[in-house]
Coordinates of C-alpha atoms in Angstrom, one line a residue:
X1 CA 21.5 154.0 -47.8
X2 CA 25.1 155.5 -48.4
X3 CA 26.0 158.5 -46.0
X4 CA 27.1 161.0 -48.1
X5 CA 29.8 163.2 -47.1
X6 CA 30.3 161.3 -43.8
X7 CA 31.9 158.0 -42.3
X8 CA 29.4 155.3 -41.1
X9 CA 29.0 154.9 -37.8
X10 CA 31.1 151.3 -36.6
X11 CA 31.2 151.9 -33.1
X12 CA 28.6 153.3 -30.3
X13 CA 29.3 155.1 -27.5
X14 CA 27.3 153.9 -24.2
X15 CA 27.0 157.2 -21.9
X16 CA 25.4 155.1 -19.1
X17 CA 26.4 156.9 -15.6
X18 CA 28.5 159.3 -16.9
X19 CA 26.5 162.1 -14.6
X20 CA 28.0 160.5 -11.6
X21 CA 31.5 159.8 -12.6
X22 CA 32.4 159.8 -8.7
X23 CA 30.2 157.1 -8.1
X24 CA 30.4 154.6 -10.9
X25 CA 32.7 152.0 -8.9
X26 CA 30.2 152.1 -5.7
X27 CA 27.4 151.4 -8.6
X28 CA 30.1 148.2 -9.8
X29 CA 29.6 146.9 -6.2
X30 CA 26.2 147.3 -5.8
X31 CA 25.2 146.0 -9.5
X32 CA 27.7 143.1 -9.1
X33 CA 26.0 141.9 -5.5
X34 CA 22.7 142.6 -7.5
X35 CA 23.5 140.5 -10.1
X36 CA 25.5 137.8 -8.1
X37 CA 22.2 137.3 -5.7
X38 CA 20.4 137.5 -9.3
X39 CA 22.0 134.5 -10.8
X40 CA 22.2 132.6 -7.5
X41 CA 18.6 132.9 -6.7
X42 CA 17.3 132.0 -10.5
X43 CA 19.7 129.0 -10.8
X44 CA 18.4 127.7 -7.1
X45 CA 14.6 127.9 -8.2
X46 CA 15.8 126.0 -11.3
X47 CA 18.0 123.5 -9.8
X48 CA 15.4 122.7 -6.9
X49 CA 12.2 122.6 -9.4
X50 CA 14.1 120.2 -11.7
X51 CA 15.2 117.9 -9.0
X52 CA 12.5 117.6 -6.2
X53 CA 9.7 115.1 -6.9
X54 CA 7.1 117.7 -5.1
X55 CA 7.4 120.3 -7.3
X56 CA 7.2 118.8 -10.6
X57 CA 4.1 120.4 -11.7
X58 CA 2.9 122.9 -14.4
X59 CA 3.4 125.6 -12.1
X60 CA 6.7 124.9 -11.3
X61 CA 7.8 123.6 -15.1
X62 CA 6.8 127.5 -15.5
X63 CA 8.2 129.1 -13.1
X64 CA 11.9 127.1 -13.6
X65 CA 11.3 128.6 -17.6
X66 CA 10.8 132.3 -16.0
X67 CA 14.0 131.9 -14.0
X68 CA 16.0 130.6 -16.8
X69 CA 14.9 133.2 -19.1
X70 CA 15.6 135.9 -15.9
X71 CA 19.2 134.8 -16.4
X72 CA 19.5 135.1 -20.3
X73 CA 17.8 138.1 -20.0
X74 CA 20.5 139.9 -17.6
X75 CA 23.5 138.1 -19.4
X76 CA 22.1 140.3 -22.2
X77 CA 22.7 143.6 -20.6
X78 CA 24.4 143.5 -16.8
X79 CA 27.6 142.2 -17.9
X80 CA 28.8 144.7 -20.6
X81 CA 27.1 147.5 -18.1
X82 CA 29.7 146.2 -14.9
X83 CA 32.6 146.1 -17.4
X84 CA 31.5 150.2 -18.8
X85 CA 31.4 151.1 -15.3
X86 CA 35.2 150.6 -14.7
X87 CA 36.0 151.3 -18.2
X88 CA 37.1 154.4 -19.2
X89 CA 36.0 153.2 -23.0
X90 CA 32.1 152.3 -23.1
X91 CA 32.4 151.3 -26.4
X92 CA 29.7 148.7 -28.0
X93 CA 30.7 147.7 -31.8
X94 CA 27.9 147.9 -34.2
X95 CA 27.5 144.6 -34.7
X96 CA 27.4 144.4 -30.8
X97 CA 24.9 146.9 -30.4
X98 CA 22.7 145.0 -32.8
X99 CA 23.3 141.8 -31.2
X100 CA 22.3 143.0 -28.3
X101 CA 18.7 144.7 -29.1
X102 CA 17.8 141.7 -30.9
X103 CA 18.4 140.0 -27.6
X104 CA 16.5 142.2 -25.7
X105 CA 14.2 142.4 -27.6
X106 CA 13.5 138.5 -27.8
X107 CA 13.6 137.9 -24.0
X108 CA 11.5 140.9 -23.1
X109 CA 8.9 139.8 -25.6
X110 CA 9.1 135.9 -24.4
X111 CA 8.3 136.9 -21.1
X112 CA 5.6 138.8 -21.8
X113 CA 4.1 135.7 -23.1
X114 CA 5.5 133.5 -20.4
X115 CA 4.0 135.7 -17.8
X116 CA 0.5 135.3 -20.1
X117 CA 0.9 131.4 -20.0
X118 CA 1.7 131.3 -16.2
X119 CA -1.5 133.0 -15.4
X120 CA -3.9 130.7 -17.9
X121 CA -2.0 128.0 -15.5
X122 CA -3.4 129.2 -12.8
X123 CA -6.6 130.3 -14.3
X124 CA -7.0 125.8 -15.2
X125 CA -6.3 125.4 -11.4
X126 CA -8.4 127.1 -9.7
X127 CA -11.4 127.4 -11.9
X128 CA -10.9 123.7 -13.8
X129 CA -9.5 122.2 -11.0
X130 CA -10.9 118.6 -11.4
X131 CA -9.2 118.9 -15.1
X132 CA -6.4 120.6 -15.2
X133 CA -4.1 117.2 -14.9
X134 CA -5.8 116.6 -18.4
X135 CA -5.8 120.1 -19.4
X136 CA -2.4 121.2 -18.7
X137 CA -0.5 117.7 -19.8
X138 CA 3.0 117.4 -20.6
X139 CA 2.5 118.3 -23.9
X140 CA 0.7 121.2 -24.0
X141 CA 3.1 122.4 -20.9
X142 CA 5.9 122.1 -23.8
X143 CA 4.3 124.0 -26.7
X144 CA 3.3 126.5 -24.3
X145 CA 6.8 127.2 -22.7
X146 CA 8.4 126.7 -26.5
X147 CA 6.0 129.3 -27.8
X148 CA 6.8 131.6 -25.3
X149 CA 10.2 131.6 -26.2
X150 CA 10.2 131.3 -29.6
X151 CA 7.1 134.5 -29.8
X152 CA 9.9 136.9 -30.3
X153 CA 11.9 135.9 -32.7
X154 CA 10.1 137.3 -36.0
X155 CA 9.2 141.0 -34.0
X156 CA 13.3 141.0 -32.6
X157 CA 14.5 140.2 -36.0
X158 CA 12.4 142.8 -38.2
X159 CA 13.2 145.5 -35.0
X160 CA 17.0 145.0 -35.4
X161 CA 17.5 144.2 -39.0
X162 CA 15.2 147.5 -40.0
X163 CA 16.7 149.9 -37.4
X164 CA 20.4 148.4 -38.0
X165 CA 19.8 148.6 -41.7
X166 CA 19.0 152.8 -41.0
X167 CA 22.0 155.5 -42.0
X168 CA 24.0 156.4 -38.9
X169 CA 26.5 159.1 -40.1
X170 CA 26.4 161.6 -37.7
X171 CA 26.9 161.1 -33.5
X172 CA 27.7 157.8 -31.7
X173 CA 26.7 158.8 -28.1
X174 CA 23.9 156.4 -26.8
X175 CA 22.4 158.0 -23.7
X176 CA 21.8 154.5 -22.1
X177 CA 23.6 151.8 -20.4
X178 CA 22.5 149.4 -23.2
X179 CA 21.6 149.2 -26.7
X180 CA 17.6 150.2 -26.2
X181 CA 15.8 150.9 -29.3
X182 CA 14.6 154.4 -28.7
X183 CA 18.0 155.8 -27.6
X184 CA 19.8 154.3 -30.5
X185 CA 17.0 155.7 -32.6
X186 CA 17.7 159.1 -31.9
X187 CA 21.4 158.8 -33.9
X188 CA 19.8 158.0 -36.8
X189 CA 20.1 160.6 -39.7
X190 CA 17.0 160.1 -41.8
X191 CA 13.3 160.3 -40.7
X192 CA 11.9 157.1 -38.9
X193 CA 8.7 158.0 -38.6
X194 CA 7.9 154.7 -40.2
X195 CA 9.8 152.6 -37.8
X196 CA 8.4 154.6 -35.4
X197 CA 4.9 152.9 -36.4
X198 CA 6.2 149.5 -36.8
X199 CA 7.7 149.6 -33.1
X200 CA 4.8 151.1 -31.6
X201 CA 2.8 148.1 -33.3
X202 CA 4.9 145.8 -32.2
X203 CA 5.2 147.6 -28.8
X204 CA 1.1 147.3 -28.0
X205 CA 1.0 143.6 -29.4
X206 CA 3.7 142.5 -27.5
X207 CA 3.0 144.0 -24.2
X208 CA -0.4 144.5 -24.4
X209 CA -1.8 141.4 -25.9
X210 CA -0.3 139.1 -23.1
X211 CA -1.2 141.3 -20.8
X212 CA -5.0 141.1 -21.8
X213 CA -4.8 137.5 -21.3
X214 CA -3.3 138.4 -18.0
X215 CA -6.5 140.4 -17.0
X216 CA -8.8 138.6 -18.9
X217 CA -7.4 135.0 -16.8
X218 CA -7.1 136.8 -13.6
X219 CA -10.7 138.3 -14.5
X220 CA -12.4 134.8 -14.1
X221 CA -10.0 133.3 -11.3
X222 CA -11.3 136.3 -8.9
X223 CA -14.8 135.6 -10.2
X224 CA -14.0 132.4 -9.2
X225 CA -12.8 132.9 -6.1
X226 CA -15.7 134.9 -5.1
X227 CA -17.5 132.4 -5.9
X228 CA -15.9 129.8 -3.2
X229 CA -18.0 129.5 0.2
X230 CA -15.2 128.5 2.2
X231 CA -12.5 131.4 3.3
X232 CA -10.0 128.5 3.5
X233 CA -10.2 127.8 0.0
X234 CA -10.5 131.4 -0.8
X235 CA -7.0 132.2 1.1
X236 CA -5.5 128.9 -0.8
X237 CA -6.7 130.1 -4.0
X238 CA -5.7 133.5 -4.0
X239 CA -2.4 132.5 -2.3
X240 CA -1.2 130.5 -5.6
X241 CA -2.0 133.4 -8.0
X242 CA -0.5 136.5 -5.1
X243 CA 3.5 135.8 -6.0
X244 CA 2.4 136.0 -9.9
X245 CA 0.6 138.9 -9.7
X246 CA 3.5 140.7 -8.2
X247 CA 6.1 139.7 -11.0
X248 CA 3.2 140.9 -13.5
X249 CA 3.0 144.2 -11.9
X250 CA 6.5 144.6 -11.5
X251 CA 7.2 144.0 -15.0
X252 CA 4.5 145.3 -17.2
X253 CA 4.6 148.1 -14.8
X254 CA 8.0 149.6 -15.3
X255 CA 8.1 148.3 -18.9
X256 CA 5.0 150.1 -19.4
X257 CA 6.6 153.7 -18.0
X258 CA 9.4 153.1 -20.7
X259 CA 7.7 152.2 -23.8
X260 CA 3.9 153.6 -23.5
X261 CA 4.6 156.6 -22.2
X262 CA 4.7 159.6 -24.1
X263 CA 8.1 161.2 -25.0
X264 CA 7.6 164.6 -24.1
X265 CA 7.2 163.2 -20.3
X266 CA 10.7 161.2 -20.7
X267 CA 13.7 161.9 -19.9
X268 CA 17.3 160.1 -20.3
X269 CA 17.7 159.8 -16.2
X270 CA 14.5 159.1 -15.6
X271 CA 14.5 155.9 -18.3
X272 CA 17.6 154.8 -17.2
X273 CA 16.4 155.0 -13.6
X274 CA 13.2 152.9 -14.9
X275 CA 15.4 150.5 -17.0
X276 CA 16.9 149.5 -14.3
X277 CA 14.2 148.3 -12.6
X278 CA 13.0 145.6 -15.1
X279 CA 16.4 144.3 -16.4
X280 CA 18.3 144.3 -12.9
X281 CA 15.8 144.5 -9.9
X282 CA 13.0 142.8 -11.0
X283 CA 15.1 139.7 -12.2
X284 CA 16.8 139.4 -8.9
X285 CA 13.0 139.8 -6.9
X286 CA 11.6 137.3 -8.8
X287 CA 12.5 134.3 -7.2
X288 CA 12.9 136.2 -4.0
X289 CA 9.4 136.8 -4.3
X290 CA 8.5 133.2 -5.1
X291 CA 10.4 131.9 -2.2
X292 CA 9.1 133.6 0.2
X293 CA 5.3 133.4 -0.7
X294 CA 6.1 129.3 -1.3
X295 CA 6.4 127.1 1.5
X296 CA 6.3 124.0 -1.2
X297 CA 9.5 125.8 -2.6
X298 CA 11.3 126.9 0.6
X299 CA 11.0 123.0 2.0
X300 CA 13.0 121.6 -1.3
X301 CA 15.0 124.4 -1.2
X302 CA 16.1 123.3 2.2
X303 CA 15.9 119.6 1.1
X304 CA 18.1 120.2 -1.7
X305 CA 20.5 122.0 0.3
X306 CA 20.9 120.0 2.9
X307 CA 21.5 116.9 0.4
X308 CA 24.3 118.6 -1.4
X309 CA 26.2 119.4 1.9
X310 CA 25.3 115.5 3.2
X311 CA 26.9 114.7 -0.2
X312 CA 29.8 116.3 0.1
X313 CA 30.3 115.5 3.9
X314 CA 30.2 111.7 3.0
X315 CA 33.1 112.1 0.4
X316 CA 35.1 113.6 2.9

């Protein structure tokens, strides 16, 4: 569609913190330690899940997916928000803005499934237990993790070609520190009602359908649980599933206040404010979380520590 009478948009404008010009360098700081302790954490829980025998387990062959897709998912959106927050031009180019919705979009949906997969993991343990080695095999571990992150890629592209493909001839002001769908939305100069649809379809499939599987899993695995005569086992079982179910409210939790909630109720600050907390806190709790709930993880954390220092004591 031509824009008659007007120049098409090439560049976008990010606002981000512009409210709080007098405090954008102590937000640099704090997102920059943020993200630091971010990357370090997710890279550890990789690192030691790939290289300690204990922990090679479906579980953990998860969880070391979750943290790698933790990383993509803030390389997406925390860098380009440091370098606006020091840069007296927060521009994105179009082709950048686009690049980095589809992005979005495709690691926020793989989760989603990731998160679904995780807790049919569990589901095997504890209510399959004597066959979940034969249940959860290498293979289906694979086509599991692959179709998590492959599960976004047709929804990401027909989001970001359709709304990309939209006239934008009038403002270039995004009120966000990123390219989000609905903020970019608003600059466009025709009606979108019909995109509107798509993305609310897609919205509730991709949010909702994992997260039925969520409840539906955790549904049987309390049964379950309920079920067990011994308050050991009860505390052990409930124990593997606790650090999950804390990422899985954290996530669908906050993404739910941004995308299911009505739009009369939102406001720029306040979906900023919730942004924040599922692309740069929550990816920095997850594998605090895990950590600390873990003792199996903590011990080859501390084992695979203490041999990098050995090994580099020995070459000097």
């Amino acid at each position: 569609m031509i824009c008659e009478n007007h120049t098409r948009v090439t560049e976008f404008i990010l606002l981000g913190f512009t409210n709080h010009p007098e405090m954008q360098v102590a937000l640099f700081i704090l997102f920059l330690a943020i993200y630091t302790v971010t990357l370090l954490g997710n890279f550890l829980i990789v690192t030691v899940t790939s290289v300690d025998p204990t922990l090679q387990t479906p579980m953990y062959f998860f969880l070391r997916n979750l943290s790698l897709l933790e990383v993509c998912f803030t390389l997406v959106m925390v860098p380009k928000m440091l370098v606006d927050l020091v840069s007296p031009r927060k521009i994105i180019s179009f082709v950048g803005c686009g690049t980095q919705m589809y992005f979005f979009f495709l690691f926020g949906s793989s989760e989603c499934f990731l998160l679904s997969m995780m807790a049919y993991d569990r589901f095997v343990a504890i209510c399959n237990p004597l066959r979940y080695s034969v249940i959860m095999n290498r293979s289906l571990c694979w086509w599991m993790a692959m179709g998590s992150w492959m599960s976004g890629v047709p929804v990401s592209m027909l989001q970001t070609a359709w709304m990309m493909a939209l006239p934008f001839c009038g403002p270039n002001a995004v009120d966000h520190f990123f390219c989000d769908g609905p903020p970019v939305l608003k600059l466009v100069t025709v009606d979108t009602t019909m995109y509107e649809m798509q993305a609310l379809a897609s919205t509730l499939l991709f949010i909702m359908f994992p997260f039925s599987l969520i409840l539906v899993s955790y549904t049987r695995i309390i049964i379950t649980i309920l079920r067990m005569s011994s308050a050991t086992s009860r505390q052990k079982a409930f124990s593997t599933c606790f650090s999950h179910l804390i990422v899985v409210s954290l996530f669908y939790g906050t993404a739910s206040l941004t995308y299911l909630r009505p739009k009369s109720n939102q406001s720029p600050e306040s979906k900023k404010l919730v942004s924040l907390s599922y692309t740069v806190i929550t990816p920095m709790l997850n594998p605090i979380i895990y950590s600390l709930r873990n003792n199996e993880v903590k011990g080859a954390a501390k084992r695979t520590i203490t041999r990098k220092v050995l090994q580099k004591l020995d070459v000097f």
